mmCIF file of C-alpha atoms and ligand atoms in Angstrom:
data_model
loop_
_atom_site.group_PDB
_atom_site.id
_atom_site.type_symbol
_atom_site.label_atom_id
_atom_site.label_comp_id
_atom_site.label_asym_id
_atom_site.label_seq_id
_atom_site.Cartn_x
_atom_site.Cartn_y
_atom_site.Cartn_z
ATOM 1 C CA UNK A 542 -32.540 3.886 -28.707
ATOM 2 C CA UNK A 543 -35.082 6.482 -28.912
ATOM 3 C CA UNK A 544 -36.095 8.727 -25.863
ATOM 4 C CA UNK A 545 -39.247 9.235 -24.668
ATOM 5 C CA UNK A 546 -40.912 12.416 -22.500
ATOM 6 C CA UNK A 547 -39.856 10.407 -19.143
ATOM 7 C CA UNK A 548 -36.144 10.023 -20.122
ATOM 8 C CA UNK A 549 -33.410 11.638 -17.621
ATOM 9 C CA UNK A 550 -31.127 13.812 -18.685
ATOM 10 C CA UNK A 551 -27.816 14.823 -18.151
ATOM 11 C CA UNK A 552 -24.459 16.129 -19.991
ATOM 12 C CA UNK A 553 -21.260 18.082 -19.964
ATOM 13 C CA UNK A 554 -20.570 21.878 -19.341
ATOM 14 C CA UNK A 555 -17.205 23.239 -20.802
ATOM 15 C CA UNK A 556 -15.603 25.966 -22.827
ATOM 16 C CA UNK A 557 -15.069 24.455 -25.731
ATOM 17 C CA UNK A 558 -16.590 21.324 -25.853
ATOM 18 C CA UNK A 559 -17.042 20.110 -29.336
ATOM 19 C CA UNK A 560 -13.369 17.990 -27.981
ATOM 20 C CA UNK A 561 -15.371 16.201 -25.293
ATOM 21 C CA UNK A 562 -15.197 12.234 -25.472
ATOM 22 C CA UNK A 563 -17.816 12.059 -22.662
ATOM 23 C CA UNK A 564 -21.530 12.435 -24.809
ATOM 24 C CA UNK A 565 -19.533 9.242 -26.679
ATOM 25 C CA UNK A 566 -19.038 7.434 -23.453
ATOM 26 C CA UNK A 567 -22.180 7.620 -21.855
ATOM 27 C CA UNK A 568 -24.430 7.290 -24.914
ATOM 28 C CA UNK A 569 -22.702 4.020 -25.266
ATOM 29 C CA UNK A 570 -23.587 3.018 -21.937
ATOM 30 C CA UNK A 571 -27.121 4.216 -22.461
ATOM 31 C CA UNK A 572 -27.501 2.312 -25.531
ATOM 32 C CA UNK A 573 -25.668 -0.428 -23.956
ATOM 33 C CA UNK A 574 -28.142 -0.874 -20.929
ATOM 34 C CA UNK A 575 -31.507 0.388 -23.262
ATOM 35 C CA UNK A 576 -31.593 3.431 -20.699
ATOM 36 C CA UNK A 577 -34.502 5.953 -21.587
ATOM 37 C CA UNK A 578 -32.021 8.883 -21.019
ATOM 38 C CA UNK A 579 -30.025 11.678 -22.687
ATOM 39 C CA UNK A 580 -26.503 13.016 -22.261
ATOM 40 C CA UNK A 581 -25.743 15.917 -24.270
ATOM 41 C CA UNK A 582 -22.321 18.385 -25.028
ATOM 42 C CA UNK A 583 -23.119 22.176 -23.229
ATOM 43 C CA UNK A 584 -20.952 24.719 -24.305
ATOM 44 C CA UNK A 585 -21.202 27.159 -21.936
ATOM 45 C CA UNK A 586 -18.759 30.293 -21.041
ATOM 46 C CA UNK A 587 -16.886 30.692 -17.589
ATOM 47 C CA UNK A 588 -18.681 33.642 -17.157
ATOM 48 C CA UNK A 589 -22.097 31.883 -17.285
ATOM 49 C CA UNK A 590 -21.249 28.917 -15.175
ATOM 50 C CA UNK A 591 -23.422 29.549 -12.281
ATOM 51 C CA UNK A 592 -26.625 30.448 -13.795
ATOM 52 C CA UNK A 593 -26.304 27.329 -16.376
ATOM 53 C CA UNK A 594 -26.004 25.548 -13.068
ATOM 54 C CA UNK A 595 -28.544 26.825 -11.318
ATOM 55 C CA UNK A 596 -30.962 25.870 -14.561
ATOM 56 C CA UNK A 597 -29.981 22.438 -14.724
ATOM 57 C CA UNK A 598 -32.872 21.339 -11.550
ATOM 58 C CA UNK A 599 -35.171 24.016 -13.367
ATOM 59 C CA UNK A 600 -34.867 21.953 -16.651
ATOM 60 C CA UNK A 601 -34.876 18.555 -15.036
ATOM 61 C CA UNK A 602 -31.220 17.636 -15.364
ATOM 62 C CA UNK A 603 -30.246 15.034 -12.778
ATOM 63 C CA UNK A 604 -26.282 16.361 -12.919
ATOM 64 C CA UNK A 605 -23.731 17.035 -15.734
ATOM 65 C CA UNK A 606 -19.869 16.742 -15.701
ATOM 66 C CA UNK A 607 -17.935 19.763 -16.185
ATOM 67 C CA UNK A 608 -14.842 20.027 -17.916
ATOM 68 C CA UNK A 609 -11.875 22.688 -18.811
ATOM 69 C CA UNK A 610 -12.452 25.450 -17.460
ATOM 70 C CA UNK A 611 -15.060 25.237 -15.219
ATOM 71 C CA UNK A 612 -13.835 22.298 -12.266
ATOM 72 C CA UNK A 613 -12.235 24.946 -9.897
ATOM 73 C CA UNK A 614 -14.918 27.826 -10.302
ATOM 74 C CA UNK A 615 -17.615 25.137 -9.505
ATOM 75 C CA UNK A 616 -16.873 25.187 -5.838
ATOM 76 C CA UNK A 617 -18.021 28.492 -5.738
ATOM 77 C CA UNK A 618 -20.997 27.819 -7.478
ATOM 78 C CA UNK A 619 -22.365 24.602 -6.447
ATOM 79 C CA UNK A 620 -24.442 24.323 -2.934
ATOM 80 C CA UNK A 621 -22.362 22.001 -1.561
ATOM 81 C CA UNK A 622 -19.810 19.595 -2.387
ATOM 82 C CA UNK A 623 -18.221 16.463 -0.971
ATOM 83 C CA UNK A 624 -14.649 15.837 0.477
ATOM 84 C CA UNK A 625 -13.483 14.395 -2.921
ATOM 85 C CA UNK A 626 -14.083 17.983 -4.439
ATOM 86 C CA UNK A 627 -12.258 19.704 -1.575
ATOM 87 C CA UNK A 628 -9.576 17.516 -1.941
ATOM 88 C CA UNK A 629 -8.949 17.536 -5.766
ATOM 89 C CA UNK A 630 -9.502 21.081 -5.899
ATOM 90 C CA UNK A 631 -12.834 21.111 -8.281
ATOM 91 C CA UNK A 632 -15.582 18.978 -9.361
ATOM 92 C CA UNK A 633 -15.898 17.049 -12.569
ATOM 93 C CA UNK A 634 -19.470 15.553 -11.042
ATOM 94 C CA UNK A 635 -22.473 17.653 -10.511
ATOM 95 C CA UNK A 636 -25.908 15.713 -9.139
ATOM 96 C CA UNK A 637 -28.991 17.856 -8.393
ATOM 97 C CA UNK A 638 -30.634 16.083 -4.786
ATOM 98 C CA UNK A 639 -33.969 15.350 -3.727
ATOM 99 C CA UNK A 640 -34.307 18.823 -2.969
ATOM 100 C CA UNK A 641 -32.877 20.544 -5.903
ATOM 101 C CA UNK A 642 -29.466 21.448 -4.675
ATOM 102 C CA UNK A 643 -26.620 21.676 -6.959
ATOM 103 C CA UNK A 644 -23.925 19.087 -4.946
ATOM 104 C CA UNK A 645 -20.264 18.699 -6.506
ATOM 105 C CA UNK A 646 -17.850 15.940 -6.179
ATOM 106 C CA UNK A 647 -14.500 14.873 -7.603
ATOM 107 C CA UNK A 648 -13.921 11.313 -9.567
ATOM 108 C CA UNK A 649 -10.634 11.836 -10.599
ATOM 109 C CA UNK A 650 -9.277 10.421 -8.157
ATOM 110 C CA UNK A 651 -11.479 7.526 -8.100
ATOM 111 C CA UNK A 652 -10.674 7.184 -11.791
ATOM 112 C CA UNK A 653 -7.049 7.040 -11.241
ATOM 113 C CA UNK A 654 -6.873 4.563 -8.866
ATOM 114 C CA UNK A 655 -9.639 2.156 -10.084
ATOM 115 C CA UNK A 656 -7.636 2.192 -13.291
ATOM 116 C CA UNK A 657 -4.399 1.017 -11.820
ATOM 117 C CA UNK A 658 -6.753 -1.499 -9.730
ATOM 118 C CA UNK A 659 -8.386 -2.829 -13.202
ATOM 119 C CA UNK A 660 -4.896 -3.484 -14.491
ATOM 120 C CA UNK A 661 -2.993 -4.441 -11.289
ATOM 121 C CA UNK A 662 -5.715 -5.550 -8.581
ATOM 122 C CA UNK A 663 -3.136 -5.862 -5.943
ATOM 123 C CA UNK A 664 -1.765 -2.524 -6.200
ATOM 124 C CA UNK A 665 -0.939 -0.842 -2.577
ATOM 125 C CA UNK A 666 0.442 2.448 -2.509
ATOM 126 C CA UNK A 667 1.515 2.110 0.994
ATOM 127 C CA UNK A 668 4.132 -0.591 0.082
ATOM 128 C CA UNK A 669 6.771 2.284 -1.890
ATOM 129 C CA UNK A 670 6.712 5.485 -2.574
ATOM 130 C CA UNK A 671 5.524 7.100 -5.807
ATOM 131 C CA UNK A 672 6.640 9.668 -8.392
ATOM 132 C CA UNK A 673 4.309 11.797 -9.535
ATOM 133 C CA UNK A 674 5.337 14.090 -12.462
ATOM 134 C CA UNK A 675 3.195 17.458 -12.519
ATOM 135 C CA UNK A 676 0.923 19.690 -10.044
ATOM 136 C CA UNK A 677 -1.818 20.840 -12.056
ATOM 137 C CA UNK A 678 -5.336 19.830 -11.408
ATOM 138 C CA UNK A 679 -4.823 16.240 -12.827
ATOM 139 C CA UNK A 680 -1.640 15.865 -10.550
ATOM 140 C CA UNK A 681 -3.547 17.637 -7.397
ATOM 141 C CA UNK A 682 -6.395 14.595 -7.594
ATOM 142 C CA UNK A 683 -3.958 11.836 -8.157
ATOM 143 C CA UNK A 684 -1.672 13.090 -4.962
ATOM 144 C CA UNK A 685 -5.165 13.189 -3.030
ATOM 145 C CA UNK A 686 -6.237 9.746 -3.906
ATOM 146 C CA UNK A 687 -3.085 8.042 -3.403
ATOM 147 C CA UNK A 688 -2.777 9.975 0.127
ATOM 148 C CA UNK A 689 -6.377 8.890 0.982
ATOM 149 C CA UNK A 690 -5.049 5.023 -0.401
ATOM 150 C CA UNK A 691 -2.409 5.182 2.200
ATOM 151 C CA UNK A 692 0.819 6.261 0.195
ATOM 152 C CA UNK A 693 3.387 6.972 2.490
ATOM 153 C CA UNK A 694 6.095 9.085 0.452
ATOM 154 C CA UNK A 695 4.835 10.704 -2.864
ATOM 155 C CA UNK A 696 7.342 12.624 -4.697
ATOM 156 C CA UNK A 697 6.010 15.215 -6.505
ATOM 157 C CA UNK A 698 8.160 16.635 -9.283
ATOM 158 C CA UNK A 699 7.326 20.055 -11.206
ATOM 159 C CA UNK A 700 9.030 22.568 -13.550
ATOM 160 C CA UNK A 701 7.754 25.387 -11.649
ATOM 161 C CA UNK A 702 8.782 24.282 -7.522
ATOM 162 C CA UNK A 703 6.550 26.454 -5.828
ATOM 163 C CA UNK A 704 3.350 24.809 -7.450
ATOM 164 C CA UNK A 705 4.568 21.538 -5.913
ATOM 165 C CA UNK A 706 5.362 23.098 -2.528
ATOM 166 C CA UNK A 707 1.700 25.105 -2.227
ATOM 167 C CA UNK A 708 0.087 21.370 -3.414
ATOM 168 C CA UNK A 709 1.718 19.640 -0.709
ATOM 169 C CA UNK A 710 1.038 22.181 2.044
ATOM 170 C CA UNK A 711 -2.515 21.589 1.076
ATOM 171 C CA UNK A 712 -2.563 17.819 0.508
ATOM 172 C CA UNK A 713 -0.449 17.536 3.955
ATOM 173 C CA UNK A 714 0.618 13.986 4.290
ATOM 174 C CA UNK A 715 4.342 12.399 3.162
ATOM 175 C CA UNK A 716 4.636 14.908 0.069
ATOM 176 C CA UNK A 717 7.779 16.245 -1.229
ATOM 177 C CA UNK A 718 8.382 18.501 -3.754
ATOM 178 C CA UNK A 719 11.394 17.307 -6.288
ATOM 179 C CA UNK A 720 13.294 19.668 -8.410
ATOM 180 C CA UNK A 721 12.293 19.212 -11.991
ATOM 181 C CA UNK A 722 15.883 18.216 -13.337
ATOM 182 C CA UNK A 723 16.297 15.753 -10.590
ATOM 183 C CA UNK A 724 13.568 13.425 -11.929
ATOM 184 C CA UNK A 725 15.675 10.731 -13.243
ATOM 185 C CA UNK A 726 17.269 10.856 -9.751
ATOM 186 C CA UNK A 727 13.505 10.304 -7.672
ATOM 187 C CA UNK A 728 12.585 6.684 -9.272
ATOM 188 C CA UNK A 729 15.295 5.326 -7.135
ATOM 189 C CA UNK A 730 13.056 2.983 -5.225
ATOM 190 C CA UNK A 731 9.515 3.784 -6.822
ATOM 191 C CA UNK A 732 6.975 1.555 -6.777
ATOM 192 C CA UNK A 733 4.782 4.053 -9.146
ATOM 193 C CA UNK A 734 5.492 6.243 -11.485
ATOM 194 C CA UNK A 735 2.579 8.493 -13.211
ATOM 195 C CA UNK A 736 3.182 11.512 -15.817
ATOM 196 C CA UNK A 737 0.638 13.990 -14.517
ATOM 197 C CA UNK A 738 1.787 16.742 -17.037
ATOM 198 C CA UNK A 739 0.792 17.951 -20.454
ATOM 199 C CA UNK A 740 4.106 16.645 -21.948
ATOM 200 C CA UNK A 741 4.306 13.763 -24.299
ATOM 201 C CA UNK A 742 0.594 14.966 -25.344
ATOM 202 C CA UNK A 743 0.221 15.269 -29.365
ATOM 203 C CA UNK A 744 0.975 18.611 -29.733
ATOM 204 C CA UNK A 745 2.995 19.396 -26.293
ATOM 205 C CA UNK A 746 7.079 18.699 -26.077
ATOM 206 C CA UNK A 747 8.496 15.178 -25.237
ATOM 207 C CA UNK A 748 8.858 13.969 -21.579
ATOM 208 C CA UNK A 749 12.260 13.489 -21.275
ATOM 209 C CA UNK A 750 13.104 10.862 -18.900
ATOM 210 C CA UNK A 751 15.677 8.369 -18.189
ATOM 211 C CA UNK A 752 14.135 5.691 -16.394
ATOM 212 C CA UNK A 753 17.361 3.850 -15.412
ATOM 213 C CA UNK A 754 17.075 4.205 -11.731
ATOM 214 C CA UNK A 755 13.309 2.608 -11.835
ATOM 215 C CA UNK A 756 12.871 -0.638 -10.479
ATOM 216 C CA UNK A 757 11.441 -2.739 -13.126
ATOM 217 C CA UNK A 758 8.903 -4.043 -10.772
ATOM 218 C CA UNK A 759 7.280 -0.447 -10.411
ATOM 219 C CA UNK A 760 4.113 0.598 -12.818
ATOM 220 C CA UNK A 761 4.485 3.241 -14.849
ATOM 221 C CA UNK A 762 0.665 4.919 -15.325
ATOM 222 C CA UNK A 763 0.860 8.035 -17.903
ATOM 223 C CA UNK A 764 -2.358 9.963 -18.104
ATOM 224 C CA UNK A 765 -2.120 11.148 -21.202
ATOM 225 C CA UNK A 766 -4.565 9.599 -23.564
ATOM 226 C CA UNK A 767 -3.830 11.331 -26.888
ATOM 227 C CA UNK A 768 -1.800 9.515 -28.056
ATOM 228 C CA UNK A 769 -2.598 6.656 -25.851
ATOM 229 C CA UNK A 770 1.063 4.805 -26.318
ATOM 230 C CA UNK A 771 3.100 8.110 -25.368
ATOM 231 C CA UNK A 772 6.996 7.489 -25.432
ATOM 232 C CA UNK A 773 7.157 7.238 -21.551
ATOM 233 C CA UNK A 774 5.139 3.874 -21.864
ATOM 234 C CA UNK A 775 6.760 2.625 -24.487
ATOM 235 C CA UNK A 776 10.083 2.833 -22.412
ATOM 236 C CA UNK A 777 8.867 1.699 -19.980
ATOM 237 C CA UNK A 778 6.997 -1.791 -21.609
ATOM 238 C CA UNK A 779 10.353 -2.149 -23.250
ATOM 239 C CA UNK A 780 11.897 -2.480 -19.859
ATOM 240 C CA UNK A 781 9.524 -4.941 -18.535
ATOM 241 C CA UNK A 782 7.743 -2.644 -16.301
ATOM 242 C CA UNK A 783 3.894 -2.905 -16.305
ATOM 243 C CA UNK A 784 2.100 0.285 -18.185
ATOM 244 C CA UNK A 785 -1.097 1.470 -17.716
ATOM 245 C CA UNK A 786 -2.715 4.316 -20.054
ATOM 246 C CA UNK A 787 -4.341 7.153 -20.031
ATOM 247 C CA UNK A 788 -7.647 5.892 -21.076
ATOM 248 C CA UNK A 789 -8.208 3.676 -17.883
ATOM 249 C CA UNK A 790 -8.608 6.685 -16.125
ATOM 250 C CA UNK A 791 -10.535 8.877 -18.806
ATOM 251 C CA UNK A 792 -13.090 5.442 -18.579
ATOM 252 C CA UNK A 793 -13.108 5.297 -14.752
ATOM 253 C CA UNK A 794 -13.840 8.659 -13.757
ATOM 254 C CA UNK A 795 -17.039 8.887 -15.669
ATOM 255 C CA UNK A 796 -19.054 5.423 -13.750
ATOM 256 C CA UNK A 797 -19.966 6.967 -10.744
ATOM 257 C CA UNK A 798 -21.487 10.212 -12.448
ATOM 258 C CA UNK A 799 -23.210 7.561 -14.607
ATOM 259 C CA UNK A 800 -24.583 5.670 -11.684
ATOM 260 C CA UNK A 801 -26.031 8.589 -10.052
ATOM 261 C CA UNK A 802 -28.042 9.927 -12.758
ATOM 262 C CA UNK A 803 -29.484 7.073 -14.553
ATOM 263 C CA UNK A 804 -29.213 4.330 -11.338
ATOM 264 C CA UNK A 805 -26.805 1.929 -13.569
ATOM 265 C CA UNK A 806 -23.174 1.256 -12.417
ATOM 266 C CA UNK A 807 -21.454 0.530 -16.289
ATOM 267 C CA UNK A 808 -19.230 -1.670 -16.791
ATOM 268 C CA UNK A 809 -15.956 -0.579 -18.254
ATOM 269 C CA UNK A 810 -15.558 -3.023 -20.910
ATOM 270 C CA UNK A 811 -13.714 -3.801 -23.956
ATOM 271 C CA UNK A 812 -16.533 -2.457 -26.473
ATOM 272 C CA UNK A 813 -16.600 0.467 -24.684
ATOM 273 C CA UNK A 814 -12.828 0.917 -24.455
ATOM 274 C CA UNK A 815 -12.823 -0.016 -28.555
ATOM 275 C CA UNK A 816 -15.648 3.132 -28.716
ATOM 276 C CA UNK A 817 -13.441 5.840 -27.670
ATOM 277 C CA UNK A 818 -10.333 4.655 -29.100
ATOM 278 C CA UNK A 819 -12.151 5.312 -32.445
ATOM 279 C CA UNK A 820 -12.700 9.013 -31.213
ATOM 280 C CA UNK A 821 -9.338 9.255 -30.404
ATOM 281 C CA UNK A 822 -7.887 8.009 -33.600
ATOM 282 C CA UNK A 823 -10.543 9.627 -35.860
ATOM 283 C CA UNK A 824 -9.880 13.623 -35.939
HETATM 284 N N1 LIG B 1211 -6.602 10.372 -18.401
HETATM 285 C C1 LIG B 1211 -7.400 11.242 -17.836
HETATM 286 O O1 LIG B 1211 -8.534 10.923 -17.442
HETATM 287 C C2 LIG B 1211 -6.932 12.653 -17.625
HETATM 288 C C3 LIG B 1211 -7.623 13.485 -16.724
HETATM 289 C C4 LIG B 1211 -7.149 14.805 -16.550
HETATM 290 C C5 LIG B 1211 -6.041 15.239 -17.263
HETATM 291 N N2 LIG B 1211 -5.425 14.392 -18.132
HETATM 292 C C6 LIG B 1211 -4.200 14.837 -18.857
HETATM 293 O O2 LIG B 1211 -3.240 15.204 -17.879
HETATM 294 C C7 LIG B 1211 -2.413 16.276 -18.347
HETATM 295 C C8 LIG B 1211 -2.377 17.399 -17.304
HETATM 296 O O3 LIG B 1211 -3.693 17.929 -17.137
HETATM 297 P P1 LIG B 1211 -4.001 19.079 -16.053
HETATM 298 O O4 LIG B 1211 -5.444 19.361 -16.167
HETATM 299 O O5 LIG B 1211 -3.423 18.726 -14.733
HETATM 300 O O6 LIG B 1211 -3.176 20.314 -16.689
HETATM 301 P P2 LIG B 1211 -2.572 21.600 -15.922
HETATM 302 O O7 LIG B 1211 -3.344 21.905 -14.691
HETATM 303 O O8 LIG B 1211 -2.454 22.636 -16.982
HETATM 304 O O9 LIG B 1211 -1.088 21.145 -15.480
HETATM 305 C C9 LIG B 1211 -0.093 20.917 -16.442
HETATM 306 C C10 LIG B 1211 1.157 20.350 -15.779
HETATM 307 O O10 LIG B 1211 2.121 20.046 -16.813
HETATM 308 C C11 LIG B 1211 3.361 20.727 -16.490
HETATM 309 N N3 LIG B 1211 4.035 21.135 -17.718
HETATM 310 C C12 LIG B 1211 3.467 21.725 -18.807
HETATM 311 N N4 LIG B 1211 4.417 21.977 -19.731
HETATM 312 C C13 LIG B 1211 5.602 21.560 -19.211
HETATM 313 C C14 LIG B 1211 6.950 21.557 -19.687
HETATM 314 N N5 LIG B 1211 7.279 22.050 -20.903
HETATM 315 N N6 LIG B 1211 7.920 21.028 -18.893
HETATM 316 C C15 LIG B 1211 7.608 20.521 -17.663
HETATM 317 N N7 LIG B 1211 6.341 20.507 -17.162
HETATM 318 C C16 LIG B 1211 5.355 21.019 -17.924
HETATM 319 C C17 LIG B 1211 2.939 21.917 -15.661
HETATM 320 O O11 LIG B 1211 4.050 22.389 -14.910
HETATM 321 P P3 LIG B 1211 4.072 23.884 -14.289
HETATM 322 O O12 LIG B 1211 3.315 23.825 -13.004
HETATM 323 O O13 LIG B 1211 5.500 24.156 -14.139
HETATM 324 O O14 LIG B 1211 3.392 24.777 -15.323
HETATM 325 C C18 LIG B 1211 1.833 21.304 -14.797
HETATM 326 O O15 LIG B 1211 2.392 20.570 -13.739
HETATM 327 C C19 LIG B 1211 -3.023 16.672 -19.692
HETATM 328 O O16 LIG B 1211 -2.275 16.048 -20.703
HETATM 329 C C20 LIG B 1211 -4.430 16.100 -19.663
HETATM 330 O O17 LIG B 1211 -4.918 15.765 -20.954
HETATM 331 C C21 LIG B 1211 -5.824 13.112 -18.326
#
């Protein structure tokens, strides 16, 4: 639809991001819902991130997402931010107030775990513990959000240990940090396993995994969207156990931005879902 001089705006900041899918996702749900708004790709450098920031109330912005590499730095540049930001280590969500302050918050989390809801409603991560592969920024929210979901024991494998160990100081709760070659040996008993890491991404090495020891009753989640089958889910669907992608989460984590700035809470749907596949198949 066509804008008018009343339409909100909003976007995404990052460094590059011609590779965004999020201008596709939310001008689908702005078409989808005949909003009068605008959400629109910002490239802006690390170096700049504050004062582009600080212009968004000048300009009339109601928020933006931020992406690579801005989510960390943003603490230090927002007013204020919410527990969800503290906690995941960044914001992804920035809404202007009332007032005009710049406030942060983190969805990841949310994301992740209304994913593995949409595909599994019953899912309770207090009933076994969970495997979580990586400790980088995606890994950090996930550990958060199943701690704050009441996971008891998280097992947090990484290549480099001391990552793992500094992430679980921080997190505090039931975390503990798993040598990376004794990953096949932690799914003993899992009720969850995710891949939090780069690998198994087009582009990036193979996870290597046997997932003997799994109990075929656990859900294997893999974050990695491009490509959205990676080799861990296949495995794992050939098994029996029940997969959930990378895209559930990518989908998620974008509603309550969406909400906040344009006072709709989307639906993620199958249109929608069929919208960004395209993006990710098209290159
Ligand atoms: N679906 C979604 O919505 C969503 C959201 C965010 C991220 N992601 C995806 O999640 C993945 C991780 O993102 P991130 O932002 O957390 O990245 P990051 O901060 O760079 O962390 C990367 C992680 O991968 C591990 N890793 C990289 N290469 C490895 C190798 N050869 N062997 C073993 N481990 C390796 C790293 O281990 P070390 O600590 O040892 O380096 C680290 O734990 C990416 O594929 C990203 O696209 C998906």
């Amino acid at each position: 639809m066509s804008i008018t001089g009343a339409a909100k705006l909003a976007g995404i900041m990052g460094w590059p991001v011609a590779h965004s899918r999020s201008p596709v996702l939310h001008g689908y749900w702005l078409r989808h819902y005949g909003i009068n708004g605008a959400y629109v790709p910002m490239a802006v450098k690390p170096e700049n991130l504050r004062r582009a920031l600080q212009t968004l109330p000048l300009l009339g912005f109601a928020g933006c997402n931020l992406t690579i590499p801005h989510k960390e730095e943003a603490l230090r540049a927002v007013d204020s931010y919410e527990p969800s930001a503290k906690r995941a280590g960044g914001a992804n969500t920035i809404v202007i107030d009332a007032r005009g302050q710049i406030i942060g918050s983190s969805t990841d989390g949310y994301g992740f775990i209304a994913a593995l809801r949409a595909a599994t409603p019953s899912f309770d991560p207090s009933q076994a513990p969970s495997v979580v592969l990586g400790a980088g920024g995606a890994a950090r929210a996930i550990v958060a959000a199943l701690l704050d979901h009441g996971a008891r024991e998280v097992r947090l494998v990484n290549r480099t240990p001391e990552r793992a160990a500094k992430l679980a100081k921080e997190l505090g709760g039931e975390v503990r940090g798993v040598l990376w070659k004794k990953r096949a040996e932690a799914l003993v008993g899992a009720g969850l396993l995710v891949n939090a890491t780069s690998l198994g991404m087009e582009g990036q090495p193979a996870l290597e995994l046997p997932l003997d020891a799994l109990p075929t009753e656990a859900i294997v989640n893999d974050i990695v969207y491009v490509p959205l089958e990676t080799s861990l889910l296949a495995a794992a669907r050939a098994r029996g156990n029940l997969c959930v992608d990378g895209l559930g989460m990518l989908l998620h984590q974008a509603a309550p931005g969406f909400e906040a700035w344009f006072g709709v809470k989307p639906e993620i749907g199958d249109g929608l879902r069929q919208a960004i596949l395209a993006t990710l198949q098209k290159k």
